[in-house]
C-alpha positions as CSV (number, residue, x, y, z in Angstrom):
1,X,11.1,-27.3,-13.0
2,X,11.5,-31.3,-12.5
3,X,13.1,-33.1,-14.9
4,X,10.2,-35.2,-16.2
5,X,13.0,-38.3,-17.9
6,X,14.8,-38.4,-14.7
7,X,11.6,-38.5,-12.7
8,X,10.1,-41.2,-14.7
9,X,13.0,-43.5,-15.1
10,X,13.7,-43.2,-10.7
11,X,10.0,-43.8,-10.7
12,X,10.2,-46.9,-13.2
13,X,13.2,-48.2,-11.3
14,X,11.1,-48.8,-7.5
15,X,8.1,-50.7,-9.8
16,X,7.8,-54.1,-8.5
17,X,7.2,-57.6,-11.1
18,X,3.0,-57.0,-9.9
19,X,3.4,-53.6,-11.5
20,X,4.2,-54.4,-15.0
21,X,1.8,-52.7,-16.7
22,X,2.5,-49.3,-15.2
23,X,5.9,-50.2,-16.2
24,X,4.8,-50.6,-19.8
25,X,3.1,-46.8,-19.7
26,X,5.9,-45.5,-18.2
27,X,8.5,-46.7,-20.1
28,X,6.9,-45.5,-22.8
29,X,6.4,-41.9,-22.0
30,X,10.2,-42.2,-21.2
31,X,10.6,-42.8,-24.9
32,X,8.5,-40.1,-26.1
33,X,10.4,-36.9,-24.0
34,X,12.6,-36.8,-26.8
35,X,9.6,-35.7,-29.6
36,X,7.2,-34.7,-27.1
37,X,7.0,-31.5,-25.0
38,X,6.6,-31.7,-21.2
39,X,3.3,-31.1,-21.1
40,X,2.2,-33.3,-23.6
41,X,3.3,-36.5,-21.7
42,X,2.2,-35.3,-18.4
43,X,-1.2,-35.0,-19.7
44,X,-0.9,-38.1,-21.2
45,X,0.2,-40.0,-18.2
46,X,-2.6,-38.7,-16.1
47,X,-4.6,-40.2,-18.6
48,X,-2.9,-43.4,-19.2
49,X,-2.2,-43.6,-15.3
50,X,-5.7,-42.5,-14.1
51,X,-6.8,-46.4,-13.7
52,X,-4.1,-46.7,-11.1
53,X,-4.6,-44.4,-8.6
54,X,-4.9,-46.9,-6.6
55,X,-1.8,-47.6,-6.0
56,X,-0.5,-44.7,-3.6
57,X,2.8,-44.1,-5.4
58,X,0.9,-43.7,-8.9
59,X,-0.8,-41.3,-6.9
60,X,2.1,-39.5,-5.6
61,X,3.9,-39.4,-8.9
62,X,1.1,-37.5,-10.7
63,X,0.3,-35.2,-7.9
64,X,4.3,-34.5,-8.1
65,X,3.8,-33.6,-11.5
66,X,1.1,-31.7,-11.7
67,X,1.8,-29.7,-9.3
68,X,5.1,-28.7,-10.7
69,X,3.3,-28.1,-13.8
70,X,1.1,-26.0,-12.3
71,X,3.9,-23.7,-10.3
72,X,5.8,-23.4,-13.5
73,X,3.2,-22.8,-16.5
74,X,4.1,-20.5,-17.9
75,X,7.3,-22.6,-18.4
76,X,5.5,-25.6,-19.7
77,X,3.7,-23.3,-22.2
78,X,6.4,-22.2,-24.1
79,X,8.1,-25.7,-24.2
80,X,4.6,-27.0,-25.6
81,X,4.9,-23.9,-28.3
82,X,8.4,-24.6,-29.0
83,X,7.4,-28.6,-29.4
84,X,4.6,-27.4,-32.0
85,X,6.1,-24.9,-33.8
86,X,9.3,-27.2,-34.3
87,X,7.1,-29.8,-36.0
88,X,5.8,-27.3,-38.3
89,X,8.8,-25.4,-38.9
90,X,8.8,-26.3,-42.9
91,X,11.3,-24.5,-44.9
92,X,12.8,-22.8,-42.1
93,X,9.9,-20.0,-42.1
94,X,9.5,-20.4,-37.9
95,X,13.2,-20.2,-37.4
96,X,13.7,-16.4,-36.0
97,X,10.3,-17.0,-34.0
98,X,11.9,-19.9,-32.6
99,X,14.8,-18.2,-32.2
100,X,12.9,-15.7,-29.7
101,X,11.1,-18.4,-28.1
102,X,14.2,-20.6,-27.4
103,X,16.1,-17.1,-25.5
104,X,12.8,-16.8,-23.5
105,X,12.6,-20.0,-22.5
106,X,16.1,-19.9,-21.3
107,X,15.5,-16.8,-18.7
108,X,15.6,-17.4,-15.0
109,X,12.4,-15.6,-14.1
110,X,8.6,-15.6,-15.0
111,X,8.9,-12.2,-15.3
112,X,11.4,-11.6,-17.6
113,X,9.9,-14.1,-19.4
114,X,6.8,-12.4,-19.8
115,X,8.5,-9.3,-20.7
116,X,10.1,-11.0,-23.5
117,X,6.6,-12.7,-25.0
118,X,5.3,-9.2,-24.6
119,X,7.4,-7.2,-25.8
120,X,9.1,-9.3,-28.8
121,X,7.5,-12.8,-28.8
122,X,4.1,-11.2,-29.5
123,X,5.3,-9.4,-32.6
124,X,5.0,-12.9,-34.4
125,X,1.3,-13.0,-34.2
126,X,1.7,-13.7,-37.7
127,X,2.6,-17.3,-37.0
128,X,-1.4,-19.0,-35.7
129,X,0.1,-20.8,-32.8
130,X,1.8,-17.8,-31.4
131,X,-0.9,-15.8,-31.6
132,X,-3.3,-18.0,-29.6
133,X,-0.5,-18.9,-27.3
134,X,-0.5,-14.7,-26.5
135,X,-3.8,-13.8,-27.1
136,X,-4.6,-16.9,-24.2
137,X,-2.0,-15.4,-22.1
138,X,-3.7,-11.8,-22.2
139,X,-7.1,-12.2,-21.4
140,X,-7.3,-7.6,-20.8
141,X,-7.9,-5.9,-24.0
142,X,-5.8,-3.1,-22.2
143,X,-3.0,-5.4,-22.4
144,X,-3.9,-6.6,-25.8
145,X,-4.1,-3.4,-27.3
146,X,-0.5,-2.4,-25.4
147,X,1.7,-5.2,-26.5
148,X,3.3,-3.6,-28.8
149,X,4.1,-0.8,-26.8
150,X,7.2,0.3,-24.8
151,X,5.0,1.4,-21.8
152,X,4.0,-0.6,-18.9
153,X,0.9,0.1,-16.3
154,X,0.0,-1.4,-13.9
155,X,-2.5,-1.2,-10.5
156,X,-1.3,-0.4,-7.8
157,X,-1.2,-1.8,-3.9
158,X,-1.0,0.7,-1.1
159,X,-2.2,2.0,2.5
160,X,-5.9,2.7,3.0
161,X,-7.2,4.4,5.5
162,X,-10.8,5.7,6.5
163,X,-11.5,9.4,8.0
164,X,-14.1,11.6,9.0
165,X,-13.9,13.1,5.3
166,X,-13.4,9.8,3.4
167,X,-10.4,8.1,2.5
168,X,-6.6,8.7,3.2
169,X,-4.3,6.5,0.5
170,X,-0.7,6.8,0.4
171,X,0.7,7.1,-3.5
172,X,4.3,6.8,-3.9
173,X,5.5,9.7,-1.5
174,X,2.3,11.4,-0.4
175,X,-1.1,11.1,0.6
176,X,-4.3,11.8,-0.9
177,X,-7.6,12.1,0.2
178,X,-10.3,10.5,-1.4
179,X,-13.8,12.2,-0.6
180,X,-17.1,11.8,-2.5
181,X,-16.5,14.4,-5.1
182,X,-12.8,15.2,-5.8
183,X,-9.4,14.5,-4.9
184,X,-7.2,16.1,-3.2
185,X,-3.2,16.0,-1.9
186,X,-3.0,16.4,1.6
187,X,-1.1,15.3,5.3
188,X,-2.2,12.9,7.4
189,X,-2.3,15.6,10.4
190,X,-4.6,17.5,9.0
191,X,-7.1,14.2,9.4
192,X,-6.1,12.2,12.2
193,X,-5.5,13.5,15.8
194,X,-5.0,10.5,17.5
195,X,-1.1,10.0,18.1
196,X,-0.9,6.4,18.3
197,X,-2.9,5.7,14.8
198,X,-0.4,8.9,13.2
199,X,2.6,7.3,14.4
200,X,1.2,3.7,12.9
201,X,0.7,5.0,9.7
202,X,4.0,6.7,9.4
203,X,5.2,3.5,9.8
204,X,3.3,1.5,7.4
205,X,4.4,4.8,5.2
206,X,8.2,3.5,5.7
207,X,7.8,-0.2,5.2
208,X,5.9,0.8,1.7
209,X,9.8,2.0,0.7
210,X,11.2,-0.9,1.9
211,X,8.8,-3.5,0.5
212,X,7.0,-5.1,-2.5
213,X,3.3,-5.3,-1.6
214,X,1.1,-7.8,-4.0
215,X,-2.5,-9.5,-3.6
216,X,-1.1,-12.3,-1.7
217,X,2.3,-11.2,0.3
218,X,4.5,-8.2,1.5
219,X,8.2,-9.0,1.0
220,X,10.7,-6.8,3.0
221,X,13.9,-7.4,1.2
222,X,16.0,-6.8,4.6
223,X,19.8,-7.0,2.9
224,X,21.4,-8.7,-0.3
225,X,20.4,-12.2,0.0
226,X,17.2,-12.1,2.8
227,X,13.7,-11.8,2.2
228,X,11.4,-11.7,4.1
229,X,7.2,-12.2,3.5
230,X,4.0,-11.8,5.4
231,X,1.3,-13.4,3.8
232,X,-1.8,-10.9,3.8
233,X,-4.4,-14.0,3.8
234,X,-3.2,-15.3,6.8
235,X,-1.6,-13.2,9.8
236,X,0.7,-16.2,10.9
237,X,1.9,-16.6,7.1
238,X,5.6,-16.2,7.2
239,X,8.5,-16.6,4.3
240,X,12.0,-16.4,3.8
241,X,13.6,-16.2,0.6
242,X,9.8,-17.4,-1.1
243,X,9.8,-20.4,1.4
244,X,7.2,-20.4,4.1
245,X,7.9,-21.3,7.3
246,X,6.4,-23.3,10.3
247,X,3.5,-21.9,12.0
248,X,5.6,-21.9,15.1
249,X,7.9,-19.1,13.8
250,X,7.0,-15.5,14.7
251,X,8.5,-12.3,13.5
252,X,10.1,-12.1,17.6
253,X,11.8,-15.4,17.1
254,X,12.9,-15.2,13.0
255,X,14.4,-11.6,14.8
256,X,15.9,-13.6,17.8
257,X,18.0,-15.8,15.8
258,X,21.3,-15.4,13.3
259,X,19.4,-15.7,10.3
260,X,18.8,-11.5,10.1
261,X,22.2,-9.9,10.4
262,X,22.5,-7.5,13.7
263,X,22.7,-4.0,11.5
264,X,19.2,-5.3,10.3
265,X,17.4,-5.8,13.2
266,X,15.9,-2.1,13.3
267,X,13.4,-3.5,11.0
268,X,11.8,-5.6,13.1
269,X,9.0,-2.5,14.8
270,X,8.4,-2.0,10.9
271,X,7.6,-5.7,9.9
272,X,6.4,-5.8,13.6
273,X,3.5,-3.1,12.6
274,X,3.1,-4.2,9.1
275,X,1.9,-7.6,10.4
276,X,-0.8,-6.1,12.7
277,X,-2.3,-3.3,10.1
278,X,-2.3,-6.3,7.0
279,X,-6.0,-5.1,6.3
280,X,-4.9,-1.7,5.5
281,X,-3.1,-2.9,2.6
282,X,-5.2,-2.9,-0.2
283,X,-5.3,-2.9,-4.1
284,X,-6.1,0.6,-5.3
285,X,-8.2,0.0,-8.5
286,X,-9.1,4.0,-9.2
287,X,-5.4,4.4,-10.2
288,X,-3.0,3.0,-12.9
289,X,0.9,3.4,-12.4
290,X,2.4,4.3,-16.3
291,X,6.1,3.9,-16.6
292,X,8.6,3.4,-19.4
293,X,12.0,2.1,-19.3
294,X,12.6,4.5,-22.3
295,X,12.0,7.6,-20.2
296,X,13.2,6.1,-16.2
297,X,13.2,9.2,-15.2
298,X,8.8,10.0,-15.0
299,X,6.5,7.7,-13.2
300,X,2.7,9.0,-13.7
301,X,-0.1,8.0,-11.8
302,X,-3.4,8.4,-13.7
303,X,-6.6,8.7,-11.4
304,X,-9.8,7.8,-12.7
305,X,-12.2,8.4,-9.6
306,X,-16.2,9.2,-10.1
307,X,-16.1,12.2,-12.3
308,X,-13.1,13.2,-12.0
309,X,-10.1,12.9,-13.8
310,X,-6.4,13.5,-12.0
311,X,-2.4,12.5,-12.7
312,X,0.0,12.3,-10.4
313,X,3.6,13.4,-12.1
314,X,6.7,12.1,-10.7
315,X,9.7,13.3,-12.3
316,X,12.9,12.7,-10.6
317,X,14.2,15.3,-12.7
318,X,11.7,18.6,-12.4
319,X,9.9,17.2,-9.3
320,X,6.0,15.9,-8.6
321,X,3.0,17.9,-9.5
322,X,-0.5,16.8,-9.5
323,X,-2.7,18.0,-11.9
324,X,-7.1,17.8,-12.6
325,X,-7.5,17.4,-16.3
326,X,-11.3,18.4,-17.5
327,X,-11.0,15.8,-20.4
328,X,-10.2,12.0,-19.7
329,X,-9.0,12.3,-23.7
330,X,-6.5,15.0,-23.0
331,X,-4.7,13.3,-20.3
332,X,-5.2,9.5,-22.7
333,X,-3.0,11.6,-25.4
334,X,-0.7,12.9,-23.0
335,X,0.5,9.7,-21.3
336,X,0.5,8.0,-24.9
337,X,2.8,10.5,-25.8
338,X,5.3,11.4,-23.1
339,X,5.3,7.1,-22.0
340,X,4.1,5.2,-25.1
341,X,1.1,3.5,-23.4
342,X,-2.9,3.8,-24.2
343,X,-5.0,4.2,-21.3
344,X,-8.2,4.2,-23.1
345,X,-9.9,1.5,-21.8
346,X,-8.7,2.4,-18.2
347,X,-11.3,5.5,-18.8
348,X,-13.8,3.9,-21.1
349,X,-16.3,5.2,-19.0
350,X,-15.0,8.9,-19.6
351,X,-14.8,8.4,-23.6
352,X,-17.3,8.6,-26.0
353,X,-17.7,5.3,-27.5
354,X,-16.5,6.8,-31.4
355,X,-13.4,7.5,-29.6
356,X,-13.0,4.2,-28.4
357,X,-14.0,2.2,-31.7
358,X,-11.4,5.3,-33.0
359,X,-8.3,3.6,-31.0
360,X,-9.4,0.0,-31.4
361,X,-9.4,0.3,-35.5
362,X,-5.6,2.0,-34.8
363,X,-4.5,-0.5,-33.1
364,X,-5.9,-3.2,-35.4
365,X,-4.1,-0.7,-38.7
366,X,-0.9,-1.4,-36.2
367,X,-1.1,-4.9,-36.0
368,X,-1.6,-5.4,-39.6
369,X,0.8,-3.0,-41.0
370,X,3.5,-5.2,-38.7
371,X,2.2,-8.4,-39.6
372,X,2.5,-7.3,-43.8
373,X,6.2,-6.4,-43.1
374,X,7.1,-10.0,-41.9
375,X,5.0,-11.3,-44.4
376,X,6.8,-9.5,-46.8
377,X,10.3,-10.3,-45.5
378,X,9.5,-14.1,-45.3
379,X,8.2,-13.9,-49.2
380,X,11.8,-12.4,-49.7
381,X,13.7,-14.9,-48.2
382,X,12.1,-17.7,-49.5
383,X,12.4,-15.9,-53.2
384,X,16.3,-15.6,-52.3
385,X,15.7,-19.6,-51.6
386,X,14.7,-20.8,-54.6
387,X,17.2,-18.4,-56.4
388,X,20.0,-20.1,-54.7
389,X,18.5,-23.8,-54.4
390,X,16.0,-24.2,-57.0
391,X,12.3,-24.7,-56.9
392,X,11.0,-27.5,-54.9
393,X,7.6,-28.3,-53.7
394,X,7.9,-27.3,-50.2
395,X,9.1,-23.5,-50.9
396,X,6.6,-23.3,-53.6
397,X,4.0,-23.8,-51.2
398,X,5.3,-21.9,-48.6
399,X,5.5,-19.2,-50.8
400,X,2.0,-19.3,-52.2
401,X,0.7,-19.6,-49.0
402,X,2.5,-16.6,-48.2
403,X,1.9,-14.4,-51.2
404,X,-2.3,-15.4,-49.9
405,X,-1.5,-14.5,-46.4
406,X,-0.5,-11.1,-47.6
407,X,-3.2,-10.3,-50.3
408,X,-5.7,-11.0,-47.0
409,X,-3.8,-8.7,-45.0
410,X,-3.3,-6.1,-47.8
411,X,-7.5,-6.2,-47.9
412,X,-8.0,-6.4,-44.3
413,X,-5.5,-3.3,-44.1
414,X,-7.7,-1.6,-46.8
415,X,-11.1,-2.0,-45.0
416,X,-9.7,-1.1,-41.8
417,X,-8.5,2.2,-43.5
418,X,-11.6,2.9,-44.8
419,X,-13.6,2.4,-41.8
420,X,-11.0,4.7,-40.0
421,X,-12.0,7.3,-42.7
422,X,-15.9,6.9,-42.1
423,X,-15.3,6.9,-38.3
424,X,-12.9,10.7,-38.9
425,X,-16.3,11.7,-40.8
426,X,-18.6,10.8,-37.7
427,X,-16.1,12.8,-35.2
């Protein structure tokens, strides 16, 4: 992420007499870093700036910006959140909210990052501008209706490939076939005869252990501190390290030279195959992978295909099995309970839709009941406030406006309960 005052005063500095007036604009935005977020002054300036387009470095100065705005959003969000809830942080009520937003901020990765909003972040939906900050990060009500929870699913990108019988797709360690009615484990020998195909797929089969596959790259992490990626939208698409390099590079020459240690040469025939099968590699949407960091030791892959409803148990600890459930809620309450995540809108289609209404009214009785407790808490500490300070206008009102917010939630709780009770009666 650029440095937006550095960028605009280097910027301000090459401005010629004839360019005054962008001077003026820019000098001011220099001003306003200090009580304005990142984002708020680059959309400003594009504004302000638009009339001079003209003039190529204007040009090149925006595009600059935008474009790191755009690589590091998610970044730029929570700066504009922490800008906004700052300004409205009245009586100290924002301060642990803050508190969590200024450590996620301060992480080195987007991921981790969006672990954190997730997973601690989102519990402060109480505060309005956090809650639309994650309810416009999560667009999936899957997601939505797992934030709170210690589980984590996610689709899952794989080899695909088509046989006499149907499909052959390789899940973690073995392979299944995918026919017009069921499932089923099986080998790849039992399908394809043809030695040169078997001994490509084995292949592909080892670079899946050795690689991260998602929609737009594989990345072969070939020792501690290489990387390398082939782009699946283009065949010639080739990274190191997250940079992309020429087109003239091929894998035979990035191979060639000292940049891949000699020990790691032997994956060259792997990246070498990988490259020419990149259509095989597809995003399996009929299967969710459920983990939990709680329990590391069981990975399960839930199936929902056609009619039929499968899971795929890994345990590291009393070995895989693969199991046909006859009801989609069955294996919904299993995974909830063994790895803390809902799958219920991953089978919609298999539920009945009381069931559903059934888990969306939970949820919402979740949400609430963690919402009252902060509430509560806050009303606490801003009692303990005036106690030790006195009364003053600004805790009064925070604490009326408090003691409101949870006579709303304590009847939003009640009518929630009470269509959970009428929805018990229908079931």
């Amino acid at each position: 992420m650029k440095n937006l005052k550095l960028e605009l005063f280097n910027f301000k500095k090459d401005l010629s007499l004839d360019q005054e007036e962008i001077s003026t604009i820019v000098e001011g935005h220099m001003n306003a870093c200090n009580q304005h977020s990142e984002k708020t002054i680059i959309t400003s300036l594009n504004e302000r700036l638009k009339p001079y387009t003209y003039d190529k470095s204007v040009k090149v100065l925006l595009e600059g910006l935008n474009d790191d705005m755009a690589e590091f959003e998610l970044l730029y969000e929570l700066k504009n959140l922490y800008g906004v809830l700052n300004t409205r942080n009245q009586g100290e009520l924002y301060r642990q909210p803050i508190n969590v937003l200024l450590q996620t901020i301060n992480l080195e990765s987007d991921q981790d990052r969006m672990s954190k909003i997730l997973n601690e972040l989102a519990i402060y939906d109480w505060v309005p501008e956090i809650k639309v900050f994650v309810h416009n990060l999560t667009k999936s009500p899957e997601k939505r209706s797992n934030l709170l929870s210690g589980g984590n699913a996610e689709s899952i990108f794989t080899v695909v490939e088509q046989v006499e019988e149907g499909h052959c797709a390789l899940v973690r360690d073995s392979w299944f076939l995918l026919t017009e009615n069921s499932i089923e484990k099986t080998l790849l020998e039992n399908h394809i005869k043809d030695e040169a195909t078997l001994r490509s797929l084995r292949t592909l089969e080892t670079a899946m252990k050795y690689s991260t596959v998602t929609e737009s790259r594989i990345n072969f992490r070939i020792s501690e501190y290489l990387t390398i990626g082939l782009s699946v939208g283009k065949k010639s698409g080739l990274f190191i390290n997250d940079d992309e390099l020429n087109e003239e590079t091929t894998l035979e020459s990035l191979f060639n030279s000292p940049i891949v240690p000699i020990v790691n040469k032997n994956f060259y025939p792997v990246l070498l195959e990988t490259s020419k099968n990149l259509d095989k590699f597809v995003e399996l949407d009929v299967v969710k992978r459920v983990n939990n960091l709680v329990n590391p030791y069981l990975e399960v892959f839930a199936f929902n295909y056609k009619n039929n409803t499968f899971v795929y148990r890994c345990d590291e600890r009393y070995g895989n099995s693969f199991f046909k459930y006859e009801s989609a809620l069955e294996l919904v309450n299993e995974v909830r309970n063994e790895l803390n995540y809902d799958l219920t809108y991953f089978f919609e289609n298999k539920l009945d839709k009381e069931l559903i209404v059934k888990r969306k009214l939970e949820d919402k009785e979740r949400e609430i009941t963690l919402k009252l407790e902060d509430v509560n808490f806050n009303i606490s500490k801003v009692k303990g406030s005036i106690q030790m300070i006195g009364e003053s206008e600004v805790l009064t009102t925070a604490l009326k406006n408090l003691e409101k917010r949870k006579d709303n939630l304590d009847t939003e709780l009640q009518a929630t309960k009470e269509l959970q009770y009428n929805e018990r009666i229908k079931l």
